[in-house]
Short mmCIF file of C-alpha atoms in Angstrom, two decimals:
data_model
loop_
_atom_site.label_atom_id
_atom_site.label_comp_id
_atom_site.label_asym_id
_atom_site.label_seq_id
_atom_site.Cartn_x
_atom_site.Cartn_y
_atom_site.Cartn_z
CA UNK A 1 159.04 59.97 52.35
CA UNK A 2 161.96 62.68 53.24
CA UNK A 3 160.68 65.92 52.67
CA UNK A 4 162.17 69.40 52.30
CA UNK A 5 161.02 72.69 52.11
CA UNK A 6 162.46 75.98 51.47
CA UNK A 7 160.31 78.15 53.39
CA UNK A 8 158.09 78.49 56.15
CA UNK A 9 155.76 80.71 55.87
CA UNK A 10 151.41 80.16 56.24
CA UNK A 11 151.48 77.84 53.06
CA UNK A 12 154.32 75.77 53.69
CA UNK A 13 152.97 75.68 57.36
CA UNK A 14 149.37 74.20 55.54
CA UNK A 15 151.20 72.22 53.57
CA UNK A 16 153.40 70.26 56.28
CA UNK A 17 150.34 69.86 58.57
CA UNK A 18 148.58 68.10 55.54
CA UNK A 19 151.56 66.10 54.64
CA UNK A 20 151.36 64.58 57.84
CA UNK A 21 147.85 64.10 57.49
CA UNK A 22 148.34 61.78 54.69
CA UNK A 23 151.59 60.14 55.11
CA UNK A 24 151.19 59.99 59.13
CA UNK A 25 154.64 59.15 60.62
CA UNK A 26 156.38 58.05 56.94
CA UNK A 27 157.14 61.69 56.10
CA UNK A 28 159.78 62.93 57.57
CA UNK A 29 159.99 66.44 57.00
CA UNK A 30 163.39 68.80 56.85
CA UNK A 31 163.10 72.86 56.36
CA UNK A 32 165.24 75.42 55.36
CA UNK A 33 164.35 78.40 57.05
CA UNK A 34 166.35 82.20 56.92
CA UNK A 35 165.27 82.56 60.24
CA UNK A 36 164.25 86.07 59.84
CA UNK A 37 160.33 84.64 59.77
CA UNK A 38 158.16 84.04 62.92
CA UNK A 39 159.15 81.42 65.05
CA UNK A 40 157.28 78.10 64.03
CA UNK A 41 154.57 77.18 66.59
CA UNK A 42 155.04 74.35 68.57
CA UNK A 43 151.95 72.11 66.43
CA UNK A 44 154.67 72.69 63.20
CA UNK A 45 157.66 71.82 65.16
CA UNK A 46 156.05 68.69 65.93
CA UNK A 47 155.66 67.57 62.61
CA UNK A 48 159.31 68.97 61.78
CA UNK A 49 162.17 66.45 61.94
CA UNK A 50 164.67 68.90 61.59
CA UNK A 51 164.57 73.01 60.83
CA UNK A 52 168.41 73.99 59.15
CA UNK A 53 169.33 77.41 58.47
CA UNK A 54 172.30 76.85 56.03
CA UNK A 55 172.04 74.35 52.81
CA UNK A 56 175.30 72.19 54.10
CA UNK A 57 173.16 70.98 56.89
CA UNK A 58 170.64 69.21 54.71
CA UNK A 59 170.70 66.12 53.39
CA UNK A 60 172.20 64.93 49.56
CA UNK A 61 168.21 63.51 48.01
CA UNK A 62 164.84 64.05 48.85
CA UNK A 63 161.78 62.54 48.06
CA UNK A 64 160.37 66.18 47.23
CA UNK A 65 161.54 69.69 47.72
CA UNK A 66 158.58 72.20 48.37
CA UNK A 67 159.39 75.53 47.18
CA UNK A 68 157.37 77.59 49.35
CA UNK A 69 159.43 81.11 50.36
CA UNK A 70 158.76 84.69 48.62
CA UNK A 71 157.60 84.21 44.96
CA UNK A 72 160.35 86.42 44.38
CA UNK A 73 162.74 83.41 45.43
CA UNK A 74 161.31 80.59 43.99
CA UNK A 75 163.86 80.74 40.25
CA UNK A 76 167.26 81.23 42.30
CA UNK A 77 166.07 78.81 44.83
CA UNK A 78 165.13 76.25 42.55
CA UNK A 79 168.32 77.10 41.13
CA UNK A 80 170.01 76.07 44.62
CA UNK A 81 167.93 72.87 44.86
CA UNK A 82 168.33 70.87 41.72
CA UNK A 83 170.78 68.83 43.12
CA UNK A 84 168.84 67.75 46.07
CA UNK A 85 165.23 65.96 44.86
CA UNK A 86 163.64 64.57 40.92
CA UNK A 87 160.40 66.35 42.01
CA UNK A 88 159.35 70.20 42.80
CA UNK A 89 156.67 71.49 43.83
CA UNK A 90 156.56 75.24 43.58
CA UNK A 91 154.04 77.63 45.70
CA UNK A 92 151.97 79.90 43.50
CA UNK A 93 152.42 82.21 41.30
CA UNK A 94 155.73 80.16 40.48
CA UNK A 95 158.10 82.76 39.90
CA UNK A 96 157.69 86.68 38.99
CA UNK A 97 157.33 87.52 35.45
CA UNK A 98 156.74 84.36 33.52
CA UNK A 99 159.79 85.10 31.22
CA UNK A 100 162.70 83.63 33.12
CA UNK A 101 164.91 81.25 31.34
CA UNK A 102 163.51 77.86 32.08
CA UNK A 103 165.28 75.92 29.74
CA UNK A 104 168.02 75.17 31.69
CA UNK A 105 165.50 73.26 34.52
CA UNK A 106 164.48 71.04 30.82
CA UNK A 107 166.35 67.64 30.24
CA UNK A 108 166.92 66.65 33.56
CA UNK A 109 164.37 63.86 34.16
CA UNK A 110 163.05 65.92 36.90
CA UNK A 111 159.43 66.99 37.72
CA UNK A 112 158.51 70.71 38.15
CA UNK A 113 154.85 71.38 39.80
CA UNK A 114 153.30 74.68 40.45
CA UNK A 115 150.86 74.78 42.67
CA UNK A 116 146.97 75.01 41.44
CA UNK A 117 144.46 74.10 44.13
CA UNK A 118 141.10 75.54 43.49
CA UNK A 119 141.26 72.90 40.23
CA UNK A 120 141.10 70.14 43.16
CA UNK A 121 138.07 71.94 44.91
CA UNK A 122 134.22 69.77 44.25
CA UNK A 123 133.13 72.81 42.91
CA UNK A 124 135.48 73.35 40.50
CA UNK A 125 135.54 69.01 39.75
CA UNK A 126 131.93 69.60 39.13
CA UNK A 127 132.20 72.12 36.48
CA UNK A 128 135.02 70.49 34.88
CA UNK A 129 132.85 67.29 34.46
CA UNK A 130 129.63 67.88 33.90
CA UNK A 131 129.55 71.06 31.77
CA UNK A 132 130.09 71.42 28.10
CA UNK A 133 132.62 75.25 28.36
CA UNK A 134 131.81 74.97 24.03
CA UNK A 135 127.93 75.84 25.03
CA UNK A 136 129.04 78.64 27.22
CA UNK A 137 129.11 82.23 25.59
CA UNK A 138 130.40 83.92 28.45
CA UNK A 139 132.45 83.97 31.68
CA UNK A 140 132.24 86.50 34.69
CA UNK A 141 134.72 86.00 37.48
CA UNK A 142 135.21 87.74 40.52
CA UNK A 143 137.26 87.61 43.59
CA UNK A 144 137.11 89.92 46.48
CA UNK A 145 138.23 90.44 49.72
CA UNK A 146 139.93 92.55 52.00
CA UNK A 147 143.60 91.89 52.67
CA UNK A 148 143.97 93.94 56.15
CA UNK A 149 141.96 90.37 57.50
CA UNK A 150 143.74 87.98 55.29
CA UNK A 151 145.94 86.35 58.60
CA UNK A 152 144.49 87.45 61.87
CA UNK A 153 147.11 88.51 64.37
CA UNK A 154 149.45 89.82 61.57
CA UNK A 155 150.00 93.26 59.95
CA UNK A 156 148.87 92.66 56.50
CA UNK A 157 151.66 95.97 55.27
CA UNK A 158 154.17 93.39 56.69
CA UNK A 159 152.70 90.02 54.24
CA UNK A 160 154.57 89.49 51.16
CA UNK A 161 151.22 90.58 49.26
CA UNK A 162 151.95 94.14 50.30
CA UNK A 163 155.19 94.11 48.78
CA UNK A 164 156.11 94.69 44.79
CA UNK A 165 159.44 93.40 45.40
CA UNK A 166 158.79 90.69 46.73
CA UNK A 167 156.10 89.29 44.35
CA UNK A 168 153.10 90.50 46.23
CA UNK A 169 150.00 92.23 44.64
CA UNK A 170 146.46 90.72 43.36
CA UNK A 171 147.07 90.27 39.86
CA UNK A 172 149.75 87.53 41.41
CA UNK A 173 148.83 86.70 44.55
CA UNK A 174 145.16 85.84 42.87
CA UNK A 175 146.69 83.93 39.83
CA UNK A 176 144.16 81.22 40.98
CA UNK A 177 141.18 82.87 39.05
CA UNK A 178 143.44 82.21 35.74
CA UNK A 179 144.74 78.94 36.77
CA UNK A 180 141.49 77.21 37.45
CA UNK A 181 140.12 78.83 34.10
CA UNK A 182 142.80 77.74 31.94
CA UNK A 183 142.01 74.22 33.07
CA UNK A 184 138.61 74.35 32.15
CA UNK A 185 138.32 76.48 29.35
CA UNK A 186 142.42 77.05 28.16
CA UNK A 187 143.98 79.63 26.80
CA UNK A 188 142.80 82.65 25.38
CA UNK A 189 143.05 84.26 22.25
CA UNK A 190 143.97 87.50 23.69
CA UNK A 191 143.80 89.86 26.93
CA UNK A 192 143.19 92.72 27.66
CA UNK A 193 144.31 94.07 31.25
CA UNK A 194 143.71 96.77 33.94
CA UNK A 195 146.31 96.50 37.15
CA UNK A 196 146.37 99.05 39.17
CA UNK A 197 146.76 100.41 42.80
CA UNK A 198 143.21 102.34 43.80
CA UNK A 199 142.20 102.00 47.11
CA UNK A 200 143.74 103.44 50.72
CA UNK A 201 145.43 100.75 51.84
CA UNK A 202 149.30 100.91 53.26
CA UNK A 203 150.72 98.41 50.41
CA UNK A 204 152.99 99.53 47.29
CA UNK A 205 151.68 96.29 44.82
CA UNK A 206 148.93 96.52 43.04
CA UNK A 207 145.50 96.10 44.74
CA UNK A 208 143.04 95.70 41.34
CA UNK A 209 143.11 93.90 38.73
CA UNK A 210 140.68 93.71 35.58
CA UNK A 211 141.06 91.70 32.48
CA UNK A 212 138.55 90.91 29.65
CA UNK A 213 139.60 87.96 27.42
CA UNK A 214 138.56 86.55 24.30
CA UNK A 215 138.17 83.14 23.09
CA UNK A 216 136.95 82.00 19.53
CA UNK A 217 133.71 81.22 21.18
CA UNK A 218 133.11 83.29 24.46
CA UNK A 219 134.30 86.09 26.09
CA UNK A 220 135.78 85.97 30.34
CA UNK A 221 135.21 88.77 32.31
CA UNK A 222 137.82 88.73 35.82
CA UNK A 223 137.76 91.01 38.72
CA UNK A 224 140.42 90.58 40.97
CA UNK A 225 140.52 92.75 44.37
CA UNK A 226 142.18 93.28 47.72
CA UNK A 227 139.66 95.74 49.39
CA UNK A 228 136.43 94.33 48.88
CA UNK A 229 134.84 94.31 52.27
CA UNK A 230 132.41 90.95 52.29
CA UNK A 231 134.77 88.17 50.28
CA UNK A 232 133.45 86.94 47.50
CA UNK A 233 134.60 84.00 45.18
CA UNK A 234 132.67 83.20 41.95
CA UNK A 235 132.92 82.29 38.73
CA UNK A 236 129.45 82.73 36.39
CA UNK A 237 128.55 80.52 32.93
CA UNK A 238 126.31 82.40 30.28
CA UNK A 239 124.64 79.75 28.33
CA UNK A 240 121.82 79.25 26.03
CA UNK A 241 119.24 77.79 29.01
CA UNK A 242 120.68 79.00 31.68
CA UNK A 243 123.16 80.81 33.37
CA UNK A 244 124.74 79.32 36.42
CA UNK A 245 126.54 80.80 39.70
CA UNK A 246 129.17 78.73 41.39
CA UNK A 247 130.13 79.92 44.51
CA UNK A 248 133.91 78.34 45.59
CA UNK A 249 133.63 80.12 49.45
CA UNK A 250 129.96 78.24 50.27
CA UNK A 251 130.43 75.88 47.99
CA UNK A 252 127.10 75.82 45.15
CA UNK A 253 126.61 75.73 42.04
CA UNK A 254 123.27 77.13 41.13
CA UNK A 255 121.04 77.04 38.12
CA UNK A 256 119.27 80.63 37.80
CA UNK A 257 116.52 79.57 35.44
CA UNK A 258 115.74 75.91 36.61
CA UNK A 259 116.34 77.02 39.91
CA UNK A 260 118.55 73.96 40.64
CA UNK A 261 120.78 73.61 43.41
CA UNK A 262 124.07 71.42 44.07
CA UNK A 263 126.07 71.93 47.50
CA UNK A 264 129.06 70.34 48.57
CA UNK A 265 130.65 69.91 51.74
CA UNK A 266 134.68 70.84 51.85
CA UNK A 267 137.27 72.55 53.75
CA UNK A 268 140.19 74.05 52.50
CA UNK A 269 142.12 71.39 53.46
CA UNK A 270 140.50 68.73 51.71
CA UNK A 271 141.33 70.16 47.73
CA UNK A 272 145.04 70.90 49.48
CA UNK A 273 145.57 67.05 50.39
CA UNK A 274 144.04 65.94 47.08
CA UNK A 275 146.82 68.41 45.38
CA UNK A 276 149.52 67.19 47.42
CA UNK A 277 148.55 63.36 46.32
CA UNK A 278 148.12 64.12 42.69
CA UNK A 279 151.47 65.90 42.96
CA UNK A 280 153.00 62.61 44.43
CA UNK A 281 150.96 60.88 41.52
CA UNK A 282 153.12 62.72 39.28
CA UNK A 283 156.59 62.26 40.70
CA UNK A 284 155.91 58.64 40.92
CA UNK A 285 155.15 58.70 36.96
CA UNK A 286 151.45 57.16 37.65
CA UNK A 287 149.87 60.50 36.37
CA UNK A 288 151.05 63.33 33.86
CA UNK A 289 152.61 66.76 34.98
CA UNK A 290 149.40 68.93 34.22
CA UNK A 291 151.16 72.48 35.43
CA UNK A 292 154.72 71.95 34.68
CA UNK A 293 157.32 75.35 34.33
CA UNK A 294 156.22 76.00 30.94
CA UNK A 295 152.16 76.09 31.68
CA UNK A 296 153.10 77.72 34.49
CA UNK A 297 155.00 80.58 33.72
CA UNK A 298 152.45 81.14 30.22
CA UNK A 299 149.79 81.19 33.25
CA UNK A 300 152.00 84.28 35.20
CA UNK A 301 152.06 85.97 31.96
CA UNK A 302 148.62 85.80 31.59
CA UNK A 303 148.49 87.40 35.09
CA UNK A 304 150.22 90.41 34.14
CA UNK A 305 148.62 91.16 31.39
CA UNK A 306 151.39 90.49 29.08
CA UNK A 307 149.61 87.39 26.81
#
């Protein structure tokens, strides 16, 4: 497998490591770096077969290109990279506003993935199978946490999150919330949004973000944060006889009334390799493209509010 990727920052970083972890020695990975990032630790240069700075050293095909820079990037560089791989997998959220013009990626025989992990997590597998989202009357989601400890050792002002221009703030950088319930519940009717900038820290993006959403049958609450002190993850099912917590950071799903308990046993890394194989699923045509650019960029306007 000859692999390149445009980027390498913490995710593509995650993403090589886990690449390896699959395909062992038969991926042989390329990036294309600006060089203006950190230097790559020695563990990632390991698993590196080569690290270009200009697009004339790479090779003509790929296998895959990972699109894994600033989400500000990702449209012009998948622009850039047409010509070089029949498969794309695009970091999260996949590009900035959800309106760019798409259709000239459409009638190319290529495959366009944006990246949706959390639907890959047990947690959020459970759900998906074994409860009936027409018997639930309401959703409360809420994510939390505090983006000053998001990457240890680095200055969080400094992370693409801090930065508007560059694509940064919750309602984006948090897009997961939305993604994983669009897959089990789809699209809503309508949104109504709150995005905003409230708390102290040193960032110019947007650090809040509230929606309410309505669906012919049931109504989503999400709360989407950067300062919340004690992270928090979960997504909560009002039903008829019951109402069930699912926690995706410790990994439950709880029963409030029956006072029934499942746990599962993950790491992050185990719903990012299963992502990276159903991606490969769908470049190899054994599986369909279940977040292609279209899904995708409905999904970022969703985000911002602008359904």
């Amino acid at each position: 497998m000859k692999i390149c990727f445009a980027g390498l920052g913490s995710i593509a970083r995650r993403h090589i490591i886990n690449l390896k972890e699959i395909w062992k020695d038969d991926a042989e990975i390329t990036v294309l770096r600006s060089g203006k990032g950190e230097e790559a630790d020695e563990e990632i240069k390991r698993k590196i077969s080569r690290i270009c700075t200009k697009p004339e050293e790479l090779e003509n095909k790929y296998d895959a290109v990972f699109i894994t820079n600033p989400s500000s990037l990702h449209y012009d560089t998948l622009k850039k990279f047409l010509g070089y791989s029949n498969a794309f997998f695009i970091e999260k959220p996949v590009f900035v506003t959800g309106r760019e013009e798409i259709s000239l990626f459409s009638g190319l025989g290529k495959i366009y993935y944006a990246a949706c992990p959390l639907r890959y997590s047990k947690t959020i597998q459970y759900l998906k199978t074994n409860i009936d989202f027409k018997k639930v009357f309401a959703i409360r989601c809420i994510c939390s946490s505090y983006l000053p400890e998001w990457r240890t050792g680095t200055d969080y002002r400094n992370l693409y999150s801090a930065s508007r221009q560059l694509g940064g703030g919750v309602s984006l950088d948090l897009i997961h919330e939305w993604d994983y319930l669009v897959y089990l519940t789809g699209f809503p009717q309508n949104v109504k949004s709150m995005i905003s900038k409230k708390s102290k820290l040193e960032i110019d993006s947007d650090d809040i973000a509230v929606y309410i959403a309505e669906y012919p049958d049931k109504i989503v609450e999400i709360h989407l944060d950067y300062f919340g002190r004690k992270p928090m993850r979960q997504i909560e099912l009002f039903m008829e006889d019951d109402t069930i917590t699912a926690d995706l950071n410790q990994h439950y799903i709880r029963w409030m009334k029956a006072e029934k308990e499942v746990r599962f046993t993950e790491q992050r890394d185990d719903y990012q390799q299963a992502e990276l194989v159903h991606f490969f699923k769908i470049a190899a045509g054994q599986t369909p493209n279940d977040n292609g650019l279209e899904t995708a960029c409905r999904m970022l306007q969703t985000a911002r509010g602008e359904l």
